[in-house]
Coordinates of C-alpha atoms and ligand atoms in Angstrom, one line a residue:
X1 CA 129.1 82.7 112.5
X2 CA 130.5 79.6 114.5
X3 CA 126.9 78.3 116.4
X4 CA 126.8 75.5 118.5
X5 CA 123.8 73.2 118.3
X6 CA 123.0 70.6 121.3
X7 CA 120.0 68.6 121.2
X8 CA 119.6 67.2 117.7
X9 CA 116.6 65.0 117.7
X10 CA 113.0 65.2 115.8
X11 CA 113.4 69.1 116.1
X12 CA 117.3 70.0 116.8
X13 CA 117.7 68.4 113.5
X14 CA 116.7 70.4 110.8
X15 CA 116.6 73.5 112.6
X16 CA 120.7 72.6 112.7
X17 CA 120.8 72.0 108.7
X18 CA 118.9 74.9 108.2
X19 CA 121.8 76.8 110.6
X20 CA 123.9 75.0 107.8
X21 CA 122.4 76.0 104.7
X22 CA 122.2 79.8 106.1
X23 CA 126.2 79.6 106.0
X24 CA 126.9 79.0 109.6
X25 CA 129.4 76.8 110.8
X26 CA 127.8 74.2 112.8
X27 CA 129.3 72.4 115.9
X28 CA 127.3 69.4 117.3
X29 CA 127.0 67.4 120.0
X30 CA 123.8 65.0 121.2
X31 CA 124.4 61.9 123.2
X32 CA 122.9 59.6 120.2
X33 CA 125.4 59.2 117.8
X34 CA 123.4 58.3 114.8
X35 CA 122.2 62.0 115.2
X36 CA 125.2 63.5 115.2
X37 CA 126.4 61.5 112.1
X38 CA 123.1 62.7 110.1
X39 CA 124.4 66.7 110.9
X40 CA 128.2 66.0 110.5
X41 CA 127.1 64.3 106.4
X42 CA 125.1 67.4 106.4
X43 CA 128.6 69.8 106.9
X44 CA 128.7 70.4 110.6
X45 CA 131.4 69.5 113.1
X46 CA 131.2 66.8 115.9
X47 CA 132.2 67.8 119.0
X48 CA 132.9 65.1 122.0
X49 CA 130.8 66.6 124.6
X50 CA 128.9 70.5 125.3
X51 CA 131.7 71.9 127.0
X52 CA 133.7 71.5 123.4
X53 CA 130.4 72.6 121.7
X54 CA 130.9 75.7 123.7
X55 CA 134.2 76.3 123.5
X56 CA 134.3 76.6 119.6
X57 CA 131.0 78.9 119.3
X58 CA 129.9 82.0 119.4
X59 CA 126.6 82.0 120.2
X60 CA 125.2 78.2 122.0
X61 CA 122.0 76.7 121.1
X62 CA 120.1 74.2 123.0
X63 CA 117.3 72.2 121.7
X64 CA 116.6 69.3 124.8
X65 CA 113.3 67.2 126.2
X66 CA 112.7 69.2 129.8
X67 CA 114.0 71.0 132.7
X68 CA 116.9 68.1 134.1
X69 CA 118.4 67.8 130.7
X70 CA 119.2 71.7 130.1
X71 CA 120.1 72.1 133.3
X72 CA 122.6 69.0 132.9
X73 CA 123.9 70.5 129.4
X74 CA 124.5 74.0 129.9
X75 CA 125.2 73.9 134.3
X76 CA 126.4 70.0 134.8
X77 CA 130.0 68.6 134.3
X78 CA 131.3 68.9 131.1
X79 CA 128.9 71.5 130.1
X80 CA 128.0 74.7 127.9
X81 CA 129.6 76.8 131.1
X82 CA 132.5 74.9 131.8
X83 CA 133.4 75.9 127.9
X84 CA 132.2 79.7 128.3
X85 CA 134.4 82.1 127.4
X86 CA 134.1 86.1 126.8
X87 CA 131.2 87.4 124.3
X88 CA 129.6 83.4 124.0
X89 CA 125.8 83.5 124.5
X90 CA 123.2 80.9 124.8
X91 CA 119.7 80.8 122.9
X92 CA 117.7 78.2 125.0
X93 CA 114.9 76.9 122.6
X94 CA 113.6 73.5 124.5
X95 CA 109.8 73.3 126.2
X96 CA 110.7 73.4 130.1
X97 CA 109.8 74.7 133.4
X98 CA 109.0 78.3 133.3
X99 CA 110.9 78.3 136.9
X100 CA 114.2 76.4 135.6
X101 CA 114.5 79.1 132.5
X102 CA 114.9 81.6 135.5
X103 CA 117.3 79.1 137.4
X104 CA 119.5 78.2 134.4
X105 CA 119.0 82.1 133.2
X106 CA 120.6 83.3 136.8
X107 CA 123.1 80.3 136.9
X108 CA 124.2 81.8 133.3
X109 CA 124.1 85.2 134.7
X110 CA 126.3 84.5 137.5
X111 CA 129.0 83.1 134.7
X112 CA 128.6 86.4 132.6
X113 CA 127.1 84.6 130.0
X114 CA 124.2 86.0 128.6
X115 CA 121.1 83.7 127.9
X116 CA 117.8 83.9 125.8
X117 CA 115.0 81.3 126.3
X118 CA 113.3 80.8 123.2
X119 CA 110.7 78.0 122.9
X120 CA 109.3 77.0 119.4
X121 CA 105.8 76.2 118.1
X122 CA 105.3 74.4 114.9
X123 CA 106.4 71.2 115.1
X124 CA 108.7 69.4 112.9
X125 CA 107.4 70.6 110.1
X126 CA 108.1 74.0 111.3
X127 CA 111.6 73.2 112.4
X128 CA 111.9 71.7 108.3
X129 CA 110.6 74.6 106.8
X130 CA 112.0 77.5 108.7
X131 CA 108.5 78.6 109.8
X132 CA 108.9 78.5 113.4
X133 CA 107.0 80.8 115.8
X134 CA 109.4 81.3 118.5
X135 CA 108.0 82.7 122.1
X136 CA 111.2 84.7 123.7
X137 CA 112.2 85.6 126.9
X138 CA 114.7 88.0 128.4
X139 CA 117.0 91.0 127.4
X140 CA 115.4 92.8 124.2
X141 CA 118.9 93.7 123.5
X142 CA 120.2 90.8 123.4
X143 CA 116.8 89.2 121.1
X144 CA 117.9 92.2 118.7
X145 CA 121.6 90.6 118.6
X146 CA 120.3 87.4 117.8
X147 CA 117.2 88.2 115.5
X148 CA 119.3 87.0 112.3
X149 CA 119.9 83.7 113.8
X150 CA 116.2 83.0 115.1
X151 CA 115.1 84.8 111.8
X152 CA 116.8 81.3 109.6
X153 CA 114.7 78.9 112.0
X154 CA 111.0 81.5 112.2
X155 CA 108.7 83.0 110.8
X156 CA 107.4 84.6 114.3
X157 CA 109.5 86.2 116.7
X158 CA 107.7 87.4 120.0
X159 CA 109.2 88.6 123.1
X160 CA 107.1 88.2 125.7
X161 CA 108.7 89.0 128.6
X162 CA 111.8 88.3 131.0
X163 CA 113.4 84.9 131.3
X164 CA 110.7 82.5 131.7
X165 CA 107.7 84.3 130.1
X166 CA 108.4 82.0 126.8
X167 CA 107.9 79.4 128.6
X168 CA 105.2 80.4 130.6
X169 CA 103.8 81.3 126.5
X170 CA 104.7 77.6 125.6
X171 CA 102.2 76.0 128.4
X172 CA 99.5 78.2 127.2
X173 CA 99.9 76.8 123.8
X174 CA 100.7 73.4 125.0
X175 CA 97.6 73.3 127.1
X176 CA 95.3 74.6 124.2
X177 CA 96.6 71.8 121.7
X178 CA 96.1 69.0 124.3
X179 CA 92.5 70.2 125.4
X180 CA 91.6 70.5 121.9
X181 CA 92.4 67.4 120.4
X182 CA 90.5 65.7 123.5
X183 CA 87.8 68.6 122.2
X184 CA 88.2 67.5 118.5
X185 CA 88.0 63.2 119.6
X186 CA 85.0 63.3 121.5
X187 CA 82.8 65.6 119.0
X188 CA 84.3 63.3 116.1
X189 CA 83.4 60.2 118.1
X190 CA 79.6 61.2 118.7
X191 CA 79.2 62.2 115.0
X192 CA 80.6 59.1 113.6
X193 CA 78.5 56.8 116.3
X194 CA 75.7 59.0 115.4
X195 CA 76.1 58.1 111.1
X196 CA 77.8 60.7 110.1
X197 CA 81.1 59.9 108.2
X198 CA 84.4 62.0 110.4
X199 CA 85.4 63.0 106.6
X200 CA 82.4 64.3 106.2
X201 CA 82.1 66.1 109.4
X202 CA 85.6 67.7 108.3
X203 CA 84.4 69.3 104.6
X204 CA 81.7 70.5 106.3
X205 CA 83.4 72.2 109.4
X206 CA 86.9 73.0 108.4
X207 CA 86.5 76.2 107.1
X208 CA 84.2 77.4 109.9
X209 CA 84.5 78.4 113.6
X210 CA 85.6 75.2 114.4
X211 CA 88.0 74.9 111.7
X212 CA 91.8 74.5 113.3
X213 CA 95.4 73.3 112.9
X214 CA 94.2 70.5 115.5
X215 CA 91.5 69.8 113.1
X216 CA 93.5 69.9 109.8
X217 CA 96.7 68.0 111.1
X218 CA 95.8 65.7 114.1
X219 CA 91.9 64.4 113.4
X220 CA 93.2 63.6 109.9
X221 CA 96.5 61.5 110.9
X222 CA 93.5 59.9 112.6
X223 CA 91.3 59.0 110.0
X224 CA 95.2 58.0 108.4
X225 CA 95.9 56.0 111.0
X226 CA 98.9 57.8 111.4
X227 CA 100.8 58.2 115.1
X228 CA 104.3 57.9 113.7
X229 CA 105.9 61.3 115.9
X230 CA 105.9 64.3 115.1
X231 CA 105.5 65.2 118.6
X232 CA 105.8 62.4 120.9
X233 CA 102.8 61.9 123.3
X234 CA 105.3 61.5 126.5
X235 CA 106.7 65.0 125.3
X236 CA 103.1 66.6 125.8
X237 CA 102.6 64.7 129.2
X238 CA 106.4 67.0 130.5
X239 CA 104.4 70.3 128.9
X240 CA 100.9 68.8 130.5
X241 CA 102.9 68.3 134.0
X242 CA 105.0 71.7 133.4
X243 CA 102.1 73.4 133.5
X244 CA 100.2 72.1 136.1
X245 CA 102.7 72.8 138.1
X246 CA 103.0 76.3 137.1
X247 CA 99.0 76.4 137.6
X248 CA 99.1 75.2 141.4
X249 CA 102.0 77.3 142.1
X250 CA 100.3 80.8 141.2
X251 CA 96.5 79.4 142.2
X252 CA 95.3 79.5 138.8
X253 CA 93.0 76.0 138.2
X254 CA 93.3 73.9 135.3
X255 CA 90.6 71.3 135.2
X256 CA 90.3 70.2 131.8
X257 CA 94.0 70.4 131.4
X258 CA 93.8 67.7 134.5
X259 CA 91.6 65.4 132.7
X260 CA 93.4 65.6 129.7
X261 CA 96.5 64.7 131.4
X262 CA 95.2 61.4 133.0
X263 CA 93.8 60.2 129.5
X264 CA 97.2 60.8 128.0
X265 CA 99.3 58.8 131.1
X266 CA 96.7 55.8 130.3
X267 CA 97.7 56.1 126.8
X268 CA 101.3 56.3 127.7
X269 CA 101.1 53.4 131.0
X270 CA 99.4 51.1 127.6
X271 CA 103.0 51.5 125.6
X272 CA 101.5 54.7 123.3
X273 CA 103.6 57.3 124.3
X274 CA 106.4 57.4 121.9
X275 CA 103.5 57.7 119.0
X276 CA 102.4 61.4 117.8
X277 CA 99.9 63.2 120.1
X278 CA 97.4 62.4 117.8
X279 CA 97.5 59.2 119.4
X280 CA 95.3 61.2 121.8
X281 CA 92.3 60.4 119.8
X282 CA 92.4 56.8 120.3
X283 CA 91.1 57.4 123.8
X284 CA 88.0 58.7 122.6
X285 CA 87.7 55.9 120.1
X286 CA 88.0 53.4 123.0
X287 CA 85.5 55.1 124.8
X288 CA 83.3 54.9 121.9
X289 CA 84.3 51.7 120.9
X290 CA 85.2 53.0 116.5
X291 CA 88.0 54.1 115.1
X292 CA 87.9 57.5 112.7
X293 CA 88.4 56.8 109.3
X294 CA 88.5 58.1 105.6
X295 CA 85.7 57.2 103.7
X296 CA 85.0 56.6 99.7
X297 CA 82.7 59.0 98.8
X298 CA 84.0 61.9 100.1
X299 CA 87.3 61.4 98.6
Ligands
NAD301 P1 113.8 64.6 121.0 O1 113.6 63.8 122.2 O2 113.5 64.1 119.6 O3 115.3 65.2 120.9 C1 116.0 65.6 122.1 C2 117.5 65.3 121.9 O4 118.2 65.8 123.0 C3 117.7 63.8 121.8 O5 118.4 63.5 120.5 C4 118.6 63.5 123.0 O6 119.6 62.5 122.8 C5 119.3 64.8 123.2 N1 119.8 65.0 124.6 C6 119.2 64.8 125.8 N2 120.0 65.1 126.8 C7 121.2 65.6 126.2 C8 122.4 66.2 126.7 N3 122.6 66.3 128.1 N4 123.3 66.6 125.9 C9 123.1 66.5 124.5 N5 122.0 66.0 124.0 C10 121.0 65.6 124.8 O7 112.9 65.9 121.2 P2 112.3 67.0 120.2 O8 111.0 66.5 119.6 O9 113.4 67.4 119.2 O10 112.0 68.2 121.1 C11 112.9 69.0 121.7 C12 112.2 70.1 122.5 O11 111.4 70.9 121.6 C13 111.3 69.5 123.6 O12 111.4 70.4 124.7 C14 110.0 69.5 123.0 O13 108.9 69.6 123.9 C15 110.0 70.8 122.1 N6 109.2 70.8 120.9 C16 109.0 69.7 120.1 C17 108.2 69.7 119.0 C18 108.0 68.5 118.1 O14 107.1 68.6 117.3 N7 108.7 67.5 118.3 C19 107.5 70.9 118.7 C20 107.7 72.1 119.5 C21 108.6 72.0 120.6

């Protein structure tokens, strides 16, 4: 099938060679050109803006930071709509604002072209691996169309509702991972200022109730002293922010996920935010005044 992929950074990416190695043909655009050379050495086709993208695919797929950027790709000049033409869908996989899903969903509608919204969870290793879970929203006919494309890129496909119930899926998830590696810093923190070795803490817990991917991936890039993204701090802040804003606007009140939020916009206002979220952590550490380690002996 002729797909077109836009957004090709940590996560657009390999989910795009993986479109390749399935037997698609590939056409690219992303407005850093370095990225676009990587796909086209990888077999796919550079096209000089989305509004080509579009016009030589079948099906569109967008893979972009927030909200203004899909809107601007698939709605703005020189865009996925201005290239539409009869049977072309789009599959909208970035982390945005539950309510600009619906506005770029209708503005798609009113164009005759059909859109799915279909945010990921897994992170780049995820995207590497095929092993996506992918949180869906819209038309379950048109998910059924599209299943053997999401299928190369996941492992989990969920429809959860109409356009904009992915998203509204996404924050959830987004909200848990930021609370929890606050959750994960401060415990870790105490134990270690109390004499216990964080390593330690780990084999002991892991495998219990407190046991987590949070645990497993981000408190040991920690003790690594490893930030290089992954999933860049500043990203989390949009999803933080995303779903604030989708708290206020149906009453529902997010304390912790406020807290959380101001810790990660010091972090970011101090020049951290293009590290990993697991940069995260370091608050706690300056709170506490260590830094999580490895240690010998339980190597
Ligand atoms: P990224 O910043 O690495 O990549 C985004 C790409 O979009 C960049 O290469 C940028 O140049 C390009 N872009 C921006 N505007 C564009 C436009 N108008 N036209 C064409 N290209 C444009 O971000 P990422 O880490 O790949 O994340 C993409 C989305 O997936 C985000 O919404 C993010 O929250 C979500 N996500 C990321 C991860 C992760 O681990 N990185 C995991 C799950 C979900």
């Amino acid at each position: 099938m002729r797909i077109g992929f836009i957004g090709l950074g940590a996560m657009g990416r390999p989910m795009a060679k993986n479109l390749i190695h399935a037997g698609h043909e590939l056409h690219v655009f992303d407005l850093v050109q370095p990225a676009v050379d990587e796909l086209v050495a990888a077999g796919a086709i550079a096209e000089e803006n989305n509004k080509a993208v579009a016009a030589a695919s079948e099906v569109v797929i967008t893979m972009l930071p927030n909200s203004p950027h899909v809107k601007a790709a698939i709605c703005g000049p020189n865009g996925v709509l201005e290239g539409r033409h009869p049977g072309m869908k789009i599959i909208e996989m970035s982390s945005i604002a539950p309510l600009m899903t619906r506005e770029v969903g209708a503005a798609c509608a009113e164009a005759g072209v059909p859109m799915l919204e279909s945010p990921v969870s897994g992170g780049t290793m995820g995207a590497a691996d095929g092993t996506l879970s992918l949180m869906c929203g819209g038309d379950k006919a048109l998910l059924e169309e599209l299943r053997p494309i999401l299928e190369v890129l996941s492992s989990s496909i969920v429809l959860c509702g109409g356009l904009g119930a992915g998203n509204t899926t996404k924050l959830v998830n987004q909200h848990i991972i930021a609370v929890e590696i606050a959750a994960v810093a401060e415990a870790f923190a105490m134990g270690q200022k109390a004499g216990v070795e964080p390593e330690v803490i780990f084999n002991a817990i892991h495998n219990g109730y407190a046991g987590s991917k949070v645990l497993e991936g981000k408190l040991t890039a920690a003790m690594d002293r490893q930030f290089k993204a992954g999933f860049r701090l500043d990203l989390h802040i949009k999803d933080l922010a995303n779903a604030l804003e989708t708290a206020h606007s149906v009453g529902a009140p997010m304390p912790l996920g406020s807290l959380v939020m101001d810790e990660m916009k010091y972090l970011s206002n101090n020049g951290l935010g293009s590290e990993d979220n697991a940069t995260l952590m370091k608050y706690y550490e300056r709170l506490a005044g260590i830094e999580f380690h490895r240690c010998q002996e339980a190597q």
